[in-house]
Tab-separated table of C-alpha atoms in Angstrom:
chain	number	residue	atom	x	y	z
Q	11	MET	CA	-74.673	-48.142	31.023
Q	12	ALA	CA	-72.354	-50.977	30.029
Q	13	TYR	CA	-71.595	-49.272	26.711
Q	14	PHE	CA	-71.102	-45.962	28.507
Q	15	ASN	CA	-68.695	-47.404	31.071
Q	16	ILE	CA	-66.396	-49.039	28.544
Q	17	VAL	CA	-66.431	-45.993	26.252
Q	18	ARG	CA	-65.706	-43.785	29.261
Q	19	SER	CA	-62.706	-45.942	30.095
Q	20	LEU	CA	-61.230	-45.922	26.580
Q	21	PHE	CA	-61.911	-42.222	25.947
Q	22	GLY	CA	-59.706	-41.260	28.881
Q	23	PRO	CA	-56.448	-39.292	28.890
Q	24	GLY	CA	-54.780	-42.097	26.938
Q	25	VAL	CA	-56.230	-40.657	23.718
Q	26	LEU	CA	-53.888	-37.681	24.153
Q	27	ILE	CA	-50.825	-39.843	23.582
Q	28	MET	CA	-52.056	-41.280	20.269
Q	29	PRO	CA	-50.465	-38.490	18.174
Q	30	LEU	CA	-47.113	-39.485	19.694
Q	31	ALA	CA	-47.713	-43.147	18.826
Q	32	ILE	CA	-48.604	-42.188	15.248
Q	33	SER	CA	-45.537	-39.928	15.026
Q	34	GLN	CA	-43.337	-42.859	16.071
Q	35	THR	CA	-44.752	-45.430	13.658
Q	36	GLY	CA	-45.706	-43.202	10.729
Q	37	LEU	CA	-48.805	-41.703	9.162
Q	38	ILE	CA	-49.721	-44.942	7.349
Q	39	LEU	CA	-48.230	-47.713	9.497
Q	40	GLY	CA	-49.408	-46.093	12.770
Q	41	PRO	CA	-53.185	-46.282	12.187
Q	42	ILE	CA	-52.895	-49.758	10.638
Q	43	LEU	CA	-50.953	-50.998	13.657
Q	44	GLY	CA	-53.342	-49.284	16.079
Q	45	LEU	CA	-56.454	-50.767	14.459
Q	46	SER	CA	-54.767	-54.182	14.390
Q	47	TYR	CA	-54.072	-54.020	18.119
Q	48	GLY	CA	-57.637	-52.829	18.710
Q	49	LEU	CA	-59.040	-55.864	16.861
Q	50	LEU	CA	-56.575	-58.119	18.672
Q	51	LEU	CA	-57.679	-56.829	22.088
Q	52	VAL	CA	-61.353	-57.219	21.162
Q	53	HIS	CA	-60.660	-60.865	20.295
Q	54	THR	CA	-58.649	-61.609	23.458
Q	55	HIS	CA	-61.200	-59.872	25.719
Q	56	ILE	CA	-64.023	-61.935	24.213
Q	57	MET	CA	-61.898	-65.068	24.538
Q	58	LEU	CA	-61.250	-64.275	28.202
Q	59	LEU	CA	-64.958	-63.866	29.025
Q	60	LYS	CA	-65.882	-67.034	27.132
Q	61	SER	CA	-63.220	-68.966	29.047
Q	62	LEU	CA	-64.505	-67.692	32.394
Q	63	THR	CA	-68.089	-68.472	31.354
Q	64	GLU	CA	-67.135	-72.027	30.383
Q	65	ILE	CA	-65.383	-72.606	33.711
Q	66	ALA	CA	-68.381	-71.262	35.628
Q	67	ARG	CA	-70.694	-73.495	33.569
Q	68	GLN	CA	-68.655	-76.594	34.318
Q	69	LEU	CA	-68.571	-75.751	38.022
Q	70	LYS	CA	-72.309	-74.878	37.961
Q	71	ILE	CA	-71.739	-71.473	39.556
Q	72	PRO	CA	-72.973	-68.095	38.262
Q	73	TYR	CA	-69.595	-66.362	38.127
Q	74	ILE	CA	-65.885	-66.916	38.699
Q	75	SER	CA	-63.200	-64.240	39.003
Q	76	TYR	CA	-60.262	-63.830	36.634
Q	77	ARG	CA	-57.822	-64.875	39.356
Q	78	TYR	CA	-59.383	-68.235	40.153
Q	79	GLY	CA	-60.653	-68.829	36.624
Q	80	PHE	CA	-57.077	-68.549	35.379
Q	81	ARG	CA	-55.913	-71.043	37.975
Q	82	LEU	CA	-58.558	-73.654	37.134
Q	83	ALA	CA	-58.097	-73.213	33.384
Q	84	VAL	CA	-54.339	-73.658	33.502
Q	85	LEU	CA	-54.581	-76.657	35.837
Q	86	HIS	CA	-56.935	-78.231	33.281
Q	87	GLY	CA	-54.246	-77.942	30.597
Q	88	PRO	CA	-50.951	-79.716	29.922
Q	89	PRO	CA	-49.028	-80.779	33.068
Q	90	ILE	CA	-46.145	-78.467	32.117
Q	91	PHE	CA	-48.336	-75.490	33.118
Q	92	ASN	CA	-49.351	-76.852	36.531
Q	93	GLY	CA	-46.746	-74.750	38.333
Q	94	ILE	CA	-48.187	-71.591	36.788
Q	95	GLY	CA	-51.715	-72.714	37.611
Q	96	LYS	CA	-51.014	-73.222	41.299
Q	97	CYS	CA	-49.721	-69.646	41.572
Q	98	GLY	CA	-52.378	-68.341	39.185
Q	99	PRO	CA	-54.341	-66.108	41.610
Q	100	GLN	CA	-51.149	-64.432	42.837
Q	101	ILE	CA	-49.854	-63.907	39.287
Q	102	ILE	CA	-53.101	-62.289	38.098
Q	103	ALA	CA	-53.325	-60.143	41.242
Q	104	ILE	CA	-49.768	-58.837	40.792
Q	105	PHE	CA	-50.255	-57.907	37.144
Q	106	MET	CA	-53.690	-56.371	37.734
Q	107	PHE	CA	-52.355	-54.277	40.619
Q	108	MET	CA	-49.311	-53.184	38.610
Q	109	SER	CA	-51.546	-52.261	35.679
Q	110	GLN	CA	-53.811	-50.045	37.811
Q	111	LEU	CA	-50.779	-48.564	39.563
Q	112	GLY	CA	-49.312	-47.661	36.188
Q	113	ILE	CA	-52.571	-46.107	34.963
Q	114	CYS	CA	-52.968	-44.015	38.131
Q	115	THR	CA	-49.350	-42.867	37.894
Q	116	ILE	CA	-49.965	-41.814	34.294
Q	117	PHE	CA	-52.906	-39.723	35.525
Q	118	VAL	CA	-50.659	-38.012	38.087
Q	119	ILE	CA	-47.947	-37.315	35.495
Q	120	LEU	CA	-50.512	-35.816	33.103
Q	121	THR	CA	-52.064	-33.530	35.718
Q	122	SER	CA	-48.704	-32.409	37.125
Q	123	ASP	CA	-47.419	-31.569	33.618
Q	124	SER	CA	-50.595	-29.605	32.870
Q	125	VAL	CA	-50.496	-27.685	36.163
Q	126	ARG	CA	-46.827	-26.854	35.609
Q	127	ASP	CA	-47.594	-25.467	32.150
Q	128	LEU	CA	-50.602	-23.508	33.413
Q	129	MET	CA	-48.689	-21.949	36.303
Q	130	ASP	CA	-45.436	-21.611	34.322
Q	131	TRP	CA	-43.436	-23.442	36.983
Q	132	GLN	CA	-39.951	-24.716	36.241
Q	133	SER	CA	-40.331	-28.129	37.855
Q	134	ASN	CA	-42.953	-30.838	38.277
Q	135	ASN	CA	-42.110	-31.081	41.980
Q	136	THR	CA	-44.018	-27.901	42.800
Q	137	ALA	CA	-47.015	-29.169	40.857
Q	138	LEU	CA	-46.880	-32.521	42.684
Q	139	LEU	CA	-46.914	-30.774	46.061
Q	140	ALA	CA	-49.874	-28.659	44.961
Q	141	LEU	CA	-51.815	-31.686	43.676
Q	142	LEU	CA	-51.179	-34.083	46.555
Q	143	PRO	CA	-53.705	-32.568	49.051
Q	144	PRO	CA	-56.687	-32.571	46.611
Q	145	PHE	CA	-55.887	-36.108	45.435
Q	146	LEU	CA	-55.734	-37.341	49.038
Q	147	LEU	CA	-58.946	-35.489	49.885
Q	148	LEU	CA	-60.807	-36.993	46.938
Q	149	GLU	CA	-59.599	-40.476	47.827
Q	150	PHE	CA	-60.651	-39.973	51.453
Q	151	CYS	CA	-64.132	-38.698	50.554
Q	152	MET	CA	-64.920	-41.314	47.907
Q	153	LYS	CA	-65.441	-44.345	50.097
Q	154	THR	CA	-68.174	-46.041	48.056
Q	155	LEU	CA	-68.348	-47.037	44.426
Q	156	SER	CA	-71.552	-45.039	43.888
Q	157	ILE	CA	-69.876	-41.771	44.943
Q	158	VAL	CA	-66.835	-42.597	42.825
Q	159	SER	CA	-69.067	-43.282	39.808
Q	160	TYR	CA	-70.900	-39.946	40.061
Q	161	ILE	CA	-67.654	-37.993	40.334
Q	162	ALA	CA	-66.156	-40.008	37.479
Q	163	LEU	CA	-69.239	-39.191	35.388
Q	164	ALA	CA	-68.549	-35.473	35.844
Q	165	GLY	CA	-64.921	-36.083	34.932
Q	166	THR	CA	-65.986	-37.945	31.809
Q	167	MET	CA	-68.142	-35.048	30.620
Q	168	LEU	CA	-65.212	-32.670	31.086
Q	169	ASN	CA	-62.917	-35.144	29.365
Q	170	LEU	CA	-65.162	-35.334	26.289
Q	171	MET	CA	-65.347	-31.543	26.196
Q	172	GLY	CA	-61.558	-31.382	26.335
Q	173	LEU	CA	-61.290	-33.969	23.544
Q	174	VAL	CA	-63.567	-31.897	21.296
Q	175	LEU	CA	-61.407	-28.825	21.956
Q	176	VAL	CA	-58.244	-30.829	21.201
Q	177	ILE	CA	-59.689	-31.940	17.852
Q	178	TYR	CA	-60.625	-28.329	17.120
Q	179	GLN	CA	-57.077	-27.230	17.964
Q	180	THR	CA	-55.551	-29.831	15.635
Q	181	LEU	CA	-57.463	-28.481	12.642
Q	182	SER	CA	-54.809	-25.868	11.983
Q	183	ASP	CA	-51.990	-25.490	9.471
Q	184	PRO	CA	-50.168	-28.825	9.069
Q	185	VAL	CA	-46.427	-29.087	9.593
Q	186	LYS	CA	-46.048	-30.756	6.161
Q	187	ILE	CA	-43.136	-32.902	7.370
Q	188	TYR	CA	-44.203	-36.506	7.905
Q	189	LYS	CA	-42.889	-40.011	7.877
Q	190	TYR	CA	-45.214	-42.692	6.594
Q	191	ALA	CA	-43.706	-45.789	8.205
Q	192	ALA	CA	-41.094	-46.433	10.880
Q	193	ASP	CA	-37.992	-48.325	9.793
Q	194	GLU	CA	-36.710	-49.260	13.268
Q	195	LEU	CA	-37.971	-51.661	15.918
Q	196	MET	CA	-37.753	-49.381	18.972
Q	197	PRO	CA	-40.343	-46.767	17.892
Q	198	ILE	CA	-42.712	-49.548	16.786
Q	199	LEU	CA	-42.539	-51.288	20.186
Q	200	TYR	CA	-42.826	-47.882	21.836
Q	201	ALA	CA	-46.093	-47.265	19.980
Q	202	CYS	CA	-47.328	-50.839	20.546
Q	203	GLY	CA	-46.992	-50.336	24.303
Q	204	ALA	CA	-49.085	-47.173	24.040
Q	205	TYR	CA	-51.740	-49.005	22.020
Q	206	LEU	CA	-51.865	-51.875	24.518
Q	207	CYS	CA	-52.165	-49.543	27.502
Q	208	ASN	CA	-54.817	-47.258	26.015
Q	209	LEU	CA	-56.983	-49.667	23.997
Q	210	SER	CA	-57.388	-52.357	26.664
Q	211	ALA	CA	-60.154	-52.283	29.260
Q	212	VAL	CA	-59.893	-55.689	30.919
Q	213	GLY	CA	-60.634	-54.381	34.439
Q	214	VAL	CA	-63.789	-52.549	33.344
Q	215	ILE	CA	-64.950	-55.507	31.239
Q	216	LEU	CA	-64.568	-57.944	34.128
Q	217	GLN	CA	-66.613	-55.673	36.407
Q	218	LEU	CA	-69.338	-55.279	33.766
Q	219	ASP	CA	-69.472	-59.021	33.161
Q	220	LYS	CA	-69.871	-59.592	36.894
Q	221	ASN	CA	-72.729	-57.116	37.360
Q	222	LEU	CA	-74.778	-57.435	34.160
Q	223	VAL	CA	-78.066	-59.317	34.356
Q	224	ASN	CA	-77.438	-60.705	30.853
Q	225	PRO	CA	-73.645	-61.007	30.376
Q	226	ARG	CA	-74.125	-62.398	26.854
Q	227	ILE	CA	-74.471	-58.852	25.497
Q	228	MET	CA	-70.762	-58.425	26.231
Q	229	THR	CA	-69.633	-60.873	23.554
Q	230	SER	CA	-72.484	-60.790	21.015
Q	231	LYS	CA	-71.924	-59.617	17.434
Q	232	PHE	CA	-72.856	-56.009	18.169
Q	233	GLY	CA	-72.232	-56.320	21.881
Q	234	VAL	CA	-70.432	-54.171	24.404
Q	235	ILE	CA	-66.926	-55.425	23.630
Q	236	PRO	CA	-66.966	-55.268	19.778
Q	237	VAL	CA	-68.756	-51.926	19.550
Q	238	GLY	CA	-67.624	-50.365	22.816
Q	239	MET	CA	-63.956	-51.046	22.090
Q	240	LEU	CA	-63.746	-50.576	18.318
Q	241	VAL	CA	-65.481	-47.180	18.231
Q	242	PRO	CA	-63.004	-45.590	20.699
Q	243	THR	CA	-60.161	-47.299	18.826
Q	244	VAL	CA	-61.190	-45.672	15.539
Q	245	VAL	CA	-61.678	-42.272	17.213
Q	246	SER	CA	-58.272	-42.605	18.921
Q	247	MET	CA	-56.627	-43.246	15.550
Q	248	ILE	CA	-58.367	-40.201	14.067
Q	249	VAL	CA	-57.158	-38.009	16.935
Q	250	GLY	CA	-53.669	-39.473	16.562
Q	251	VAL	CA	-53.524	-38.791	12.822
Q	252	LEU	CA	-54.901	-35.253	13.237
Q	253	GLY	CA	-52.447	-34.509	16.052
Q	254	TYR	CA	-49.453	-35.710	14.048
Q	255	TRP	CA	-50.752	-33.956	10.925
Q	256	SER	CA	-51.066	-30.671	12.824
Q	257	PHE	CA	-48.106	-30.645	15.231
Q	258	GLY	CA	-45.632	-33.185	13.827
Q	259	THR	CA	-43.257	-35.264	15.954
Q	260	MET	CA	-43.565	-34.800	19.715
Q	261	GLU	CA	-41.964	-36.216	22.863
Q	262	GLU	CA	-45.022	-36.339	25.142
Q	263	ASN	CA	-48.790	-36.089	24.787
Q	264	ILE	CA	-50.482	-33.548	22.561
Q	265	LEU	CA	-51.140	-31.157	25.475
Q	266	ARG	CA	-47.408	-30.419	25.672
Q	267	VAL	CA	-47.284	-29.040	22.122
Q	268	LEU	CA	-50.396	-26.850	22.228
Q	269	PRO	CA	-49.729	-23.112	21.700
Q	270	LEU	CA	-50.027	-21.811	25.267
Q	271	ASP	CA	-50.422	-18.236	24.050
Q	272	GLU	CA	-53.946	-19.124	22.887
Q	273	VAL	CA	-56.958	-19.122	25.198
Q	274	THR	CA	-58.254	-22.427	23.782
Q	275	ALA	CA	-55.071	-24.233	24.805
Q	276	LEU	CA	-55.302	-22.911	28.365
Q	277	ILE	CA	-58.939	-24.006	28.571
Q	278	ILE	CA	-57.972	-27.487	27.351
Q	279	LEU	CA	-55.260	-27.800	29.997
Q	280	SER	CA	-57.624	-26.643	32.745
Q	281	VAL	CA	-60.389	-29.018	31.641
Q	282	TYR	CA	-58.046	-32.004	31.581
Q	283	VAL	CA	-56.571	-31.198	34.994
Q	284	ILE	CA	-60.062	-31.296	36.524
Q	285	SER	CA	-61.342	-34.277	34.514
Q	286	VAL	CA	-58.293	-36.465	35.179
Q	287	THR	CA	-58.350	-35.570	38.874
Q	288	PHE	CA	-61.998	-36.651	39.065
Q	289	ALA	CA	-61.302	-39.858	37.130
Q	290	TYR	CA	-58.357	-40.815	39.362
Q	291	PRO	CA	-60.390	-42.411	42.231
Q	292	ILE	CA	-62.254	-44.821	39.955
Q	293	GLN	CA	-58.894	-46.084	38.641
Q	294	CYS	CA	-57.695	-46.584	42.222
Q	295	TYR	CA	-60.792	-48.597	43.119
Q	296	PRO	CA	-59.849	-51.840	41.268
Q	297	ALA	CA	-56.310	-51.780	42.677
Q	298	ILE	CA	-57.551	-51.530	46.269
Q	299	ALA	CA	-60.182	-54.196	45.526
Q	300	VAL	CA	-57.444	-56.579	44.332
Q	301	VAL	CA	-55.458	-56.042	47.533
Q	302	ILE	CA	-58.553	-56.618	49.710
Q	303	GLU	CA	-59.459	-59.775	47.784
Q	304	VAL	CA	-55.933	-61.201	48.126
Q	305	ILE	CA	-55.890	-60.536	51.882
Q	306	LYS	CA	-59.412	-61.874	52.363
Q	307	TYR	CA	-58.896	-65.182	50.536
Q	308	HIS	CA	-55.175	-65.746	51.152
Q	309	ASP	CA	-55.778	-68.344	53.866
Q	310	PRO	CA	-59.201	-70.092	53.945
Q	311	MET	CA	-58.620	-71.014	57.599
Q	312	VAL	CA	-57.978	-67.418	58.699
Q	313	VAL	CA	-60.492	-64.969	57.209
Q	314	PRO	CA	-60.047	-61.353	58.349
Q	315	GLY	CA	-63.089	-59.682	59.863
Q	316	ALA	CA	-65.013	-56.827	58.273
Q	317	LYS	CA	-63.456	-54.266	60.619
Q	318	MET	CA	-59.929	-55.415	59.797
Q	319	LEU	CA	-60.623	-55.243	56.055
Q	320	HIS	CA	-62.122	-51.766	56.496
Q	321	ARG	CA	-59.001	-50.598	58.327
Q	322	ILE	CA	-56.755	-52.024	55.606
Q	323	GLU	CA	-58.801	-50.213	52.964
Q	324	THR	CA	-58.774	-46.966	54.964
Q	325	PHE	CA	-54.988	-46.984	55.241
Q	326	GLY	CA	-54.429	-48.511	51.815
Q	327	ARG	CA	-56.092	-45.722	49.837
Q	328	PRO	CA	-53.795	-42.854	50.933
Q	329	LEU	CA	-50.774	-45.159	50.715
Q	330	PHE	CA	-51.699	-45.989	47.129
Q	331	VAL	CA	-51.967	-42.277	46.301
Q	332	LEU	CA	-48.571	-41.612	47.880
Q	333	LEU	CA	-47.085	-44.513	45.918
Q	334	THR	CA	-48.296	-43.104	42.579
Q	335	PHE	CA	-46.943	-39.654	43.460
Q	336	THR	CA	-43.607	-41.173	44.468
Q	337	ILE	CA	-43.286	-43.001	41.140
Q	338	CYS	CA	-44.215	-39.776	39.326
Q	339	TYR	CA	-41.511	-37.918	41.256
Q	340	PHE	CA	-38.817	-40.292	40.003
Q	341	VAL	CA	-40.306	-40.923	36.522
Q	342	PRO	CA	-42.091	-37.721	35.380
Q	343	PHE	CA	-42.327	-38.822	31.736
Q	344	GLN	CA	-45.803	-39.764	30.608
Q	345	ALA	CA	-45.158	-41.137	27.112
Q	346	PRO	CA	-42.443	-43.725	27.887
Q	347	PHE	CA	-44.223	-44.702	31.099
Q	348	VAL	CA	-47.466	-45.367	29.174
Q	349	ALA	CA	-45.569	-47.566	26.709
Q	350	PHE	CA	-43.735	-49.305	29.561
Q	351	THR	CA	-46.998	-50.044	31.405
Q	352	GLY	CA	-48.638	-51.377	28.247
Q	353	ASN	CA	-45.768	-53.695	27.373
Q	354	LEU	CA	-45.114	-54.857	30.942
Q	355	CYS	CA	-48.664	-55.361	32.248
Q	356	THR	CA	-51.335	-55.175	29.539
Q	357	ALA	CA	-49.479	-57.521	27.195
Q	358	MET	CA	-49.720	-60.248	29.840
Q	359	VAL	CA	-53.160	-59.558	31.337
Q	360	SER	CA	-54.971	-58.891	28.051
Q	361	VAL	CA	-53.104	-61.073	25.533
Q	362	VAL	CA	-50.915	-63.829	26.998
Q	363	PHE	CA	-53.113	-65.032	29.871
Q	364	PRO	CA	-56.413	-65.226	27.880
Q	365	ALA	CA	-54.642	-67.132	25.083
Q	366	LEU	CA	-53.074	-69.522	27.612
Q	367	MET	CA	-56.462	-70.112	29.261
Q	368	ASP	CA	-58.043	-70.946	25.886
Q	369	ILE	CA	-55.247	-73.405	25.062
Q	370	CYS	CA	-55.637	-75.168	28.406
Q	371	LEU	CA	-59.444	-75.342	28.305
Q	372	LYS	CA	-59.366	-76.890	24.805
Q	373	TYR	CA	-56.687	-79.394	25.828
Q	374	PRO	CA	-56.111	-82.070	24.606
Q	375	ASP	CA	-58.155	-82.454	21.403
Q	376	GLU	CA	-60.538	-79.514	20.914
Q	377	TYR	CA	-58.284	-77.224	18.865
Q	378	GLY	CA	-60.358	-77.421	15.696
Q	379	TYR	CA	-59.380	-78.141	12.121
Q	380	MET	CA	-55.595	-78.547	11.738
Q	381	ASN	CA	-55.152	-77.342	15.329
Q	382	PHE	CA	-56.204	-73.830	14.296
Q	383	HIS	CA	-56.957	-72.576	17.824
Q	384	LEU	CA	-53.692	-73.964	19.180
Q	385	ILE	CA	-51.577	-72.270	16.496
Q	386	LYS	CA	-53.503	-69.013	16.783
Q	387	ASN	CA	-53.138	-68.871	20.574
Q	388	LEU	CA	-49.460	-69.793	20.433
Q	389	LEU	CA	-48.898	-66.864	18.053
Q	390	LEU	CA	-50.776	-64.569	20.463
Q	391	ILE	CA	-48.652	-65.783	23.365
Q	392	ALA	CA	-45.467	-65.255	21.346
Q	393	LEU	CA	-46.546	-61.711	20.431
Q	394	GLY	CA	-47.483	-60.873	24.018
Q	395	LEU	CA	-44.245	-62.272	25.432
Q	396	PHE	CA	-42.246	-60.364	22.829
Q	397	ASN	CA	-43.945	-57.139	23.916
Q	398	TRP	CA	-43.471	-58.088	27.561
Q	399	ILE	CA	-39.752	-58.842	27.308
Q	400	VAL	CA	-38.347	-56.788	24.445
Q	401	GLY	CA	-40.889	-53.953	24.489
Q	402	ALA	CA	-40.748	-53.406	28.242
Q	403	PHE	CA	-36.939	-53.521	28.175
Q	404	MET	CA	-36.715	-50.929	25.394
Q	405	CYS	CA	-39.231	-48.612	27.078
Q	406	GLY	CA	-37.401	-49.031	30.391
Q	407	TYR	CA	-34.177	-48.116	28.610
Q	408	ILE	CA	-35.801	-44.963	27.206
Q	409	ILE	CA	-36.965	-44.001	30.708
Q	410	HIS	CA	-33.435	-44.602	32.032
Q	411	VAL	CA	-31.896	-42.388	29.340
Q	412	ARG	CA	-34.406	-39.605	29.986
Q	413	ILE	CA	-33.735	-39.716	33.735
Q	414	LEU	CA	-30.000	-39.437	33.088
Q	415	SER	CA	-30.639	-36.564	30.684
Q	416	ARG	CA	-32.829	-34.758	33.209
Q	417	ASN	CA	-30.225	-35.077	35.937
Q	418	SER	CA	-27.351	-33.995	33.685
Q	419	PRO	CA	-25.538	-30.720	34.578
Q	420	ASN	CA	-25.901	-29.752	30.913
Q	421	ASN	CA	-29.686	-29.723	31.302
Q	422	PRO	CA	-30.962	-26.128	31.770
Q	423	GLY	CA	-33.397	-27.392	34.402
Q	424	PHE	CA	-30.688	-29.103	36.476
Q	425	TYR	CA	-30.560	-27.935	40.092
């Protein structure tokens, strides 16, 4: 089940944007860069779990959360990081919530685009209005994790069926016009954000580590993280290469370039609308859990009662859905938003913070031969911060330009 859950997470709708990432970076550089980021995320995820395990061992407790583990690890390190450590739980909570908010918004953008293409509507706004009631209903009905898991299982089966049909659709006549490597920084950072967003599964991994009877299978040589993350990474690269090979350069995910005059393409769109809708509640669950945890443990002297927490959760779920739909209304562009989310959130949660924790836990003199671990983690932090600052800025700029273009009077869809 642990293998299934992580594979289910990484084989989500994010695979559909891989052809765009490959088209931006090139037919040779793209897969190399994607596999490199996949290996990097496997390493940082294992490093994160080992850091949390070491903290729990020293405290003689069975488990510690990412939020408080980050705080204790950073406070153990050099004094210069003490300010970050004291605000550690709030920092992790903000980035985790933003990450889940971004993922859920991506789901809404994907489904609204697909519904618009199926119904041949001129605007996403009509599709958003049509999708809002079922999304709210699903969120209202799925009050327990067990119900959410069963519905998500059905969505996963549909998602895998859609992925098989997408691969079948890509095996057509190639466009025969390719680029093999990008020669500019912007498309590379654009693709790196997509890789970070789609190949990371830190939320799922933390939940698995918490609930497994033997958490060591997560980080073993052929454990859940190495196998469960690398296999989807390789498959994602194959889908990306096939999509670029078949359809060439694209602006959004591969669903937007399928020939809608064919029955197979319409079936693919329909399958993904249903599967992504079913998968949406399980992506909302961690975000609401973060909010509840922050409220519950914000002040040790004032702990909210069970009824109060239940009310907050009851009102928080529909508000979260409305928030994702609102963001989608203003930013209805899946590809740049995926890259923006990856660079802004995943780069910090999955790369920078685990590397910082490892540096602090090994402080002052456990960095190995010639300070290998210190140098390696500093390079990881530099890479993550570069993605966070430069990558997020460039992707935000692309979103800004596309919004201006959409609202231009010269746009045929301008109202």
